[in-house]
Amino acid sequence: MDWGIILSNTAQSLLSPATMAFALAALGLAVHFGFAGLLNFGIAGFMAVGAYGYAISILTFGLPWWLSALVGIAAAVLFAVVMGVPTLRLRGDYLAIVTIAAAEIVRLLFLTTAFEEVTGSADGLFGYHASFRASNPFPPGTYGFGPWSYNEVELWVLVIGVVLVALAALLVWRLMHSPWGRVIKGIREDEDAVRALGKNVFSYKIQALIIGGVIAAVGGIVYALPSAVNPNVYMTSLTFFVWTALLLGGAATVFGPLLGAMIFWVLQAFLSSFLPALVASGILPLVSSAQAATLRFVLVGVGLVLLVIFRPQGILGDKRELTFVK
Amino acid sequence: MAVETSSRSFAFLAKVVLSLIIATLAALTSAPALADTVGEEYDFRVAGNVKNQGDPLEGVVITVSGAGFSSSVATDADGKWAIGVPEDGQWTVSLDKSSLPDEVVTEGTELSRSVEVGQSGSVIQNFIFGKTERMVISFTDQLISRLIYGLNFGLMLGLAAVGLSLVYGTTGLSNFSHAELVTFGALMALTFGVVLSLPLWIAFPLALVASAGLGWAQDAGLWRPLRKRGLGLVQLMIVSIGLSLAARYLMQFFIGGGTQQLPGASARKIPLFGAVALSAVDLASMGISLAIIIIFALWLTFSKTGKATRAISDNSDLAAASGIDVDRVVRIVWVIASTLAGLAGILWAYFRPGIKWDMGEKILLLMFAAVVLGGLGTAFGALIGAIIVGLLVETSALFIPSDLKYVGALGLLIAILLVRPQGLLGRKERVG
């Protein structure tokens, strides 16, 4: 077993675009679920809307990359409003079903061959990198050290990702320590009490849905920045993985989602190298390396079950601020 | 970008010129007979097959064009053709519709396609007709055919949805892992019927027994202890999501990512009346679904346990206070829900057709749509909801692209929650 490669792969995933995309999506979900108590199971839909908004703006309308990113964000605001206005009055479990259905509708609309010209159908979208790479301030070369070695394009993606994660975390931290954040948390704990204080609960909920949705859409854009957009990425499993990352770190915290996303991807990277290596060296008998790769998703599922039963507040969470109140 | 645009507009121009040429050729009745292989002097090749409903078509004119080059062939008696092209890259392959026999249905098959000839030197481009439904049949016939198909799908969906609704009604759990019970039933049928090659009349009952066992074990090993622990409904729901992920990938672990068939999955369709053609398996599937649903309905309406189940769905505390053993009934509900889901899985394996590790997940949201439409927690509502969803999914494919047919059902799910959240048969209560 080559521990060098396993550990290097694992270390690399600490700072990968996927990790930062998950951190952003989980942070958005923290605003929805952790702070506002909204059971949003359509986070993959927000990510898809952001990523497709970005890619379509570049490929179909020829916009520069930063303007395209803004279009992706605007699309997420629109999605939040369209989904939120009719559904936010529903009880928790109903909201979960509606949001998961809405995200699936979005994915099917991107997948259908009816709009293939724009969405690329099952092939998705790719080859939209020119504008982003042209704006790269770093000269060509190799940066970093050890497992964290990057060329100038990868470095540019990472810098953008880190800056966006930091900005989003700062935004959420400031918001949750403001009067607005206290109202939001109040809605989570007891909606009727907040309503009795004269607050417009529905308006606060839709604001929370938009803010969290925008952060998740930025996550979707970061996910799409270095690679491609494919409708099969935005399945309900992506939503569940983001939920796992969120609950792992702590739903009602600002840094929990970031920590959760890192642990999630570090474990994924470690297992995806370690399990096949176990098979190759004959320690896991009767298992093929393809089977070993699916085992890590089984472990995600088992991990989610154990987490919710035994530590629902997550690693960084406070038991008193348990978010499963309804 | 500019180069791409100019080559695209050139391809368009080439297409226009070509269609003109083809039109002229078609107009000339004494058009020269074309060879089935041309341009053998070139290094690169586009080749393929033309078939209609499995039979090769002879004499169909195929043209390959692009980059200032164009060449046509007619297919040979085996439906084969090949055209040599001077260079690799993008080529447009088009089939001359007027050279097709009249009975060939071209809807659903692209007649002009862009192909990429790679470094390997050749690319295959087949024109297969007759896979899609024949468009000559009238709209009414199509509608009737779709309605029967939808009814079959709806009945199968009902078997799965009724368990989801019963579990919700008795325990309040929105069980996202219900889809994996569906897949599990199909997987067990595969294990007993194909891997152990037992006769089907014993393999399928064994699969259902295994499903029932899984339902019993799930409640005994997981859900009852969690209820005793006092976990909230949202927590339970997320536990079911984790369980769903674990179970789904565990099944992929065992059967891999491919699709496998149960025996008899490709049975020939028997024309019944009008445009309606169903296979023996379809008919058996509808019969079984209907019979089981009737038995289930009788059980729920008249048996003591059935009444107790409805009492618990109505008001769990009151039922417990009036001497109903809630835990025992919930256990029975889990066993029934799991068995019915397993049966639906076997039928779904024939309907799709094929067994795949994520086949259950594909209809999970449709099940939820059915349950919500009928009224969460009401068993009969779920049945009616499932039939409506089944009919809607199949008939909507007449009006919208068939890869969007689930969107209608999901849209209905959202719409019904907004307009009548208690569903068709549910009792009005607060949902916000």
mmCIF file of N, CA and C in Angstrom, chain A residues 149-211:
data_model
loop_
_atom_site.group_PDB
_atom_site.id
_atom_site.type_symbol
_atom_site.label_atom_id
_atom_site.label_comp_id
_atom_site.label_asym_id
_atom_site.label_seq_id
_atom_site.Cartn_x
_atom_site.Cartn_y
_atom_site.Cartn_z
ATOM 1 N N SER A 149 0.412 21.602 -4.576
ATOM 2 C CA SER A 149 1.092 22.246 -5.701
ATOM 3 C C SER A 149 0.079 22.517 -6.800
ATOM 4 N N TYR A 150 0.076 23.752 -7.295
ATOM 5 C CA TYR A 150 -0.945 24.124 -8.275
ATOM 6 C C TYR A 150 -0.312 24.858 -9.430
ATOM 7 N N ASN A 151 -0.914 24.733 -10.614
ATOM 8 C CA ASN A 151 -0.516 25.625 -11.704
ATOM 9 C C ASN A 151 -1.303 26.920 -11.564
ATOM 10 N N GLU A 152 -1.046 27.881 -12.460
ATOM 11 C CA GLU A 152 -1.620 29.208 -12.250
ATOM 12 C C GLU A 152 -3.156 29.196 -12.322
ATOM 13 N N VAL A 153 -3.736 28.304 -13.176
ATOM 14 C CA VAL A 153 -5.201 28.262 -13.293
ATOM 15 C C VAL A 153 -5.817 27.718 -12.005
ATOM 16 N N GLU A 154 -5.255 26.599 -11.508
ATOM 17 C CA GLU A 154 -5.781 26.011 -10.269
ATOM 18 C C GLU A 154 -5.672 27.000 -9.116
ATOM 19 N N LEU A 155 -4.547 27.715 -9.087
ATOM 20 C CA LEU A 155 -4.344 28.685 -8.008
ATOM 21 C C LEU A 155 -5.407 29.783 -8.065
ATOM 22 N N TRP A 156 -5.703 30.250 -9.262
ATOM 23 C CA TRP A 156 -6.701 31.312 -9.450
ATOM 24 C C TRP A 156 -8.058 30.838 -8.954
ATOM 25 N N VAL A 157 -8.436 29.595 -9.301
ATOM 26 C CA VAL A 157 -9.699 29.027 -8.822
ATOM 27 C C VAL A 157 -9.707 28.971 -7.302
ATOM 28 N N LEU A 158 -8.580 28.523 -6.730
ATOM 29 C CA LEU A 158 -8.505 28.389 -5.272
ATOM 30 C C LEU A 158 -8.631 29.737 -4.579
ATOM 31 N N VAL A 159 -7.934 30.734 -5.132
ATOM 32 C CA VAL A 159 -7.976 32.057 -4.500
ATOM 33 C C VAL A 159 -9.405 32.582 -4.504
ATOM 34 N N ILE A 160 -10.062 32.480 -5.684
ATOM 35 C CA ILE A 160 -11.451 32.930 -5.768
ATOM 36 C C ILE A 160 -12.312 32.167 -4.760
ATOM 37 N N GLY A 161 -12.115 30.835 -4.710
ATOM 38 C CA GLY A 161 -12.907 30.001 -3.800
ATOM 39 C C GLY A 161 -12.715 30.399 -2.352
ATOM 40 N N VAL A 162 -11.453 30.556 -1.937
ATOM 41 C CA VAL A 162 -11.172 30.886 -0.536
ATOM 42 C C VAL A 162 -11.768 32.249 -0.185
ATOM 43 N N VAL A 163 -11.598 33.211 -1.087
ATOM 44 C CA VAL A 163 -12.130 34.549 -0.833
ATOM 45 C C VAL A 163 -13.650 34.488 -0.679
ATOM 46 N N LEU A 164 -14.320 33.724 -1.575
ATOM 47 C CA LEU A 164 -15.777 33.643 -1.512
ATOM 48 C C LEU A 164 -16.242 32.956 -0.221
ATOM 49 N N VAL A 165 -15.546 31.873 0.161
ATOM 50 C CA VAL A 165 -15.922 31.192 1.405
ATOM 51 C C VAL A 165 -15.766 32.149 2.580
ATOM 52 N N ALA A 166 -14.643 32.890 2.610
ATOM 53 C CA ALA A 166 -14.395 33.807 3.715
ATOM 54 C C ALA A 166 -15.458 34.903 3.759
ATOM 55 N N LEU A 167 -15.775 35.457 2.595
ATOM 56 C CA LEU A 167 -16.788 36.513 2.544
ATOM 57 C C LEU A 167 -18.143 35.986 3.018
ATOM 58 N N ALA A 168 -18.501 34.786 2.540
ATOM 59 C CA ALA A 168 -19.799 34.222 2.910
ATOM 60 C C ALA A 168 -19.860 33.955 4.409
ATOM 61 N N ALA A 169 -18.769 33.411 4.964
ATOM 62 C CA ALA A 169 -18.741 33.122 6.396
ATOM 63 C C ALA A 169 -18.871 34.416 7.197
ATOM 64 N N LEU A 170 -18.149 35.452 6.730
ATOM 65 C CA LEU A 170 -18.214 36.744 7.413
ATOM 66 C C LEU A 170 -19.637 37.295 7.368
ATOM 67 N N LEU A 171 -20.248 37.209 6.185
ATOM 68 C CA LEU A 171 -21.615 37.703 6.006
ATOM 69 C C LEU A 171 -22.566 37.000 6.964
ATOM 70 N N VAL A 172 -22.495 35.650 6.988
ATOM 71 C CA VAL A 172 -23.422 34.897 7.840
ATOM 72 C C VAL A 172 -23.157 35.216 9.306
ATOM 73 N N TRP A 173 -21.864 35.343 9.668
ATOM 74 C CA TRP A 173 -21.518 35.612 11.061
ATOM 75 C C TRP A 173 -22.075 36.966 11.490
ATOM 76 N N ARG A 174 -21.881 37.973 10.616
ATOM 77 C CA ARG A 174 -22.403 39.299 10.929
ATOM 78 C C ARG A 174 -23.931 39.279 11.026
ATOM 79 N N LEU A 175 -24.554 38.610 10.037
ATOM 80 C CA LEU A 175 -26.021 38.561 10.009
ATOM 81 C C LEU A 175 -26.582 37.917 11.265
ATOM 82 N N MET A 176 -25.956 36.824 11.704
ATOM 83 C CA MET A 176 -26.527 36.081 12.818
ATOM 84 C C MET A 176 -26.283 36.773 14.157
ATOM 85 N N HIS A 177 -25.370 37.758 14.157
ATOM 86 C CA HIS A 177 -25.184 38.531 15.376
ATOM 87 C C HIS A 177 -25.870 39.892 15.287
ATOM 88 N N SER A 178 -26.746 40.018 14.281
ATOM 89 C CA SER A 178 -27.484 41.271 14.143
ATOM 90 C C SER A 178 -28.920 41.054 14.624
ATOM 91 N N PRO A 179 -29.671 42.121 14.777
ATOM 92 C CA PRO A 179 -31.087 41.958 15.166
ATOM 93 C C PRO A 179 -31.836 41.059 14.188
ATOM 94 N N TRP A 180 -31.479 41.163 12.902
ATOM 95 C CA TRP A 180 -32.129 40.324 11.885
ATOM 96 C C TRP A 180 -31.916 38.847 12.221
ATOM 97 N N GLY A 181 -30.676 38.505 12.605
ATOM 98 C CA GLY A 181 -30.356 37.118 12.920
ATOM 99 C C GLY A 181 -31.129 36.623 14.129
ATOM 100 N N ARG A 182 -31.330 37.511 15.108
ATOM 101 C CA ARG A 182 -32.073 37.093 16.300
ATOM 102 C C ARG A 182 -33.519 36.777 15.942
ATOM 103 N N VAL A 183 -34.097 37.580 15.043
ATOM 104 C CA VAL A 183 -35.472 37.297 14.625
ATOM 105 C C VAL A 183 -35.524 35.943 13.910
ATOM 106 N N ILE A 184 -34.532 35.732 13.025
ATOM 107 C CA ILE A 184 -34.490 34.474 12.263
ATOM 108 C C ILE A 184 -34.423 33.280 13.211
ATOM 109 N N LYS A 185 -33.537 33.383 14.228
ATOM 110 C CA LYS A 185 -33.418 32.270 15.175
ATOM 111 C C LYS A 185 -34.685 32.131 16.001
ATOM 112 N N GLY A 186 -35.320 33.261 16.254
ATOM 113 C CA GLY A 186 -36.593 33.220 16.981
ATOM 114 C C GLY A 186 -37.646 32.467 16.188
ATOM 115 N N ILE A 187 -37.659 32.676 14.881
ATOM 116 C CA ILE A 187 -38.622 31.970 14.030
ATOM 117 C C ILE A 187 -38.375 30.473 14.109
ATOM 118 N N ARG A 188 -37.077 30.095 14.148
ATOM 119 C CA ARG A 188 -36.748 28.678 14.243
ATOM 120 C C ARG A 188 -37.305 28.076 15.536
ATOM 121 N N GLU A 189 -37.152 28.829 16.623
ATOM 122 C CA GLU A 189 -37.559 28.283 17.914
ATOM 123 C C GLU A 189 -39.080 28.303 18.080
ATOM 124 N N ASP A 190 -39.684 29.431 17.780
ATOM 125 C CA ASP A 190 -41.128 29.533 17.962
ATOM 126 C C ASP A 190 -41.682 30.610 17.046
ATOM 127 N N GLU A 191 -42.209 30.135 15.927
ATOM 128 C CA GLU A 191 -42.704 31.036 14.904
ATOM 129 C C GLU A 191 -43.841 31.920 15.421
ATOM 130 N N ASP A 192 -44.734 31.286 16.192
ATOM 131 C CA ASP A 192 -45.916 32.021 16.651
ATOM 132 C C ASP A 192 -45.532 33.145 17.605
ATOM 133 N N ALA A 193 -44.526 32.880 18.451
ATOM 134 C CA ALA A 193 -44.082 33.911 19.389
ATOM 135 C C ALA A 193 -43.550 35.117 18.632
ATOM 136 N N VAL A 194 -42.761 34.853 17.581
ATOM 137 C CA VAL A 194 -42.201 35.960 16.800
ATOM 138 C C VAL A 194 -43.317 36.725 16.099
ATOM 139 N N ARG A 195 -44.302 35.974 15.618
ATOM 140 C CA ARG A 195 -45.428 36.628 14.952
ATOM 141 C C ARG A 195 -46.177 37.513 15.951
ATOM 142 N N ALA A 196 -46.288 37.001 17.183
ATOM 143 C CA ALA A 196 -46.997 37.762 18.212
ATOM 144 C C ALA A 196 -46.279 39.066 18.528
ATOM 145 N N LEU A 197 -44.939 39.099 18.284
ATOM 146 C CA LEU A 197 -44.184 40.327 18.522
ATOM 147 C C LEU A 197 -44.350 41.325 17.384
ATOM 148 N N GLY A 198 -45.150 40.955 16.379
ATOM 149 C CA GLY A 198 -45.418 41.899 15.298
ATOM 150 C C GLY A 198 -44.467 41.795 14.125
ATOM 151 N N LYS A 199 -43.655 40.741 14.105
ATOM 152 C CA LYS A 199 -42.737 40.587 12.968
ATOM 153 C C LYS A 199 -43.454 39.865 11.830
ATOM 154 N N ASN A 200 -43.080 40.224 10.605
ATOM 155 C CA ASN A 200 -43.620 39.543 9.440
ATOM 156 C C ASN A 200 -42.781 38.291 9.176
ATOM 157 N N VAL A 201 -43.238 37.172 9.746
ATOM 158 C CA VAL A 201 -42.456 35.936 9.709
ATOM 159 C C VAL A 201 -42.188 35.503 8.266
ATOM 160 N N PHE A 202 -43.209 35.596 7.432
ATOM 161 C CA PHE A 202 -43.071 35.143 6.055
ATOM 162 C C PHE A 202 -41.970 35.915 5.322
ATOM 163 N N SER A 203 -41.959 37.237 5.550
ATOM 164 C CA SER A 203 -40.956 38.071 4.896
ATOM 165 C C SER A 203 -39.546 37.681 5.352
ATOM 166 N N TYR A 204 -39.377 37.440 6.674
ATOM 167 C CA TYR A 204 -38.058 37.037 7.167
ATOM 168 C C TYR A 204 -37.648 35.694 6.571
ATOM 169 N N LYS A 205 -38.629 34.780 6.480
ATOM 170 C CA LYS A 205 -38.305 33.457 5.947
ATOM 171 C C LYS A 205 -37.826 33.559 4.510
ATOM 172 N N ILE A 206 -38.509 34.374 3.715
ATOM 173 C CA ILE A 206 -38.123 34.443 2.298
ATOM 174 C C ILE A 206 -36.777 35.135 2.160
ATOM 175 N N GLN A 207 -36.498 36.114 3.062
ATOM 176 C CA GLN A 207 -35.168 36.729 3.029
ATOM 177 C C GLN A 207 -34.094 35.689 3.339
ATOM 178 N N ALA A 208 -34.364 34.846 4.346
ATOM 179 C CA ALA A 208 -33.393 33.808 4.705
ATOM 180 C C ALA A 208 -33.214 32.832 3.544
ATOM 181 N N LEU A 209 -34.333 32.482 2.884
ATOM 182 C CA LEU A 209 -34.255 31.542 1.767
ATOM 183 C C LEU A 209 -33.408 32.123 0.642
ATOM 184 N N ILE A 210 -33.573 33.437 0.379
ATOM 185 C CA ILE A 210 -32.811 34.069 -0.705
ATOM 186 C C ILE A 210 -31.328 34.117 -0.340
ATOM 187 N N ILE A 211 -31.021 34.562 0.898
ATOM 188 C CA ILE A 211 -29.607 34.708 1.273
ATOM 189 C C ILE A 211 -28.907 33.347 1.243
#
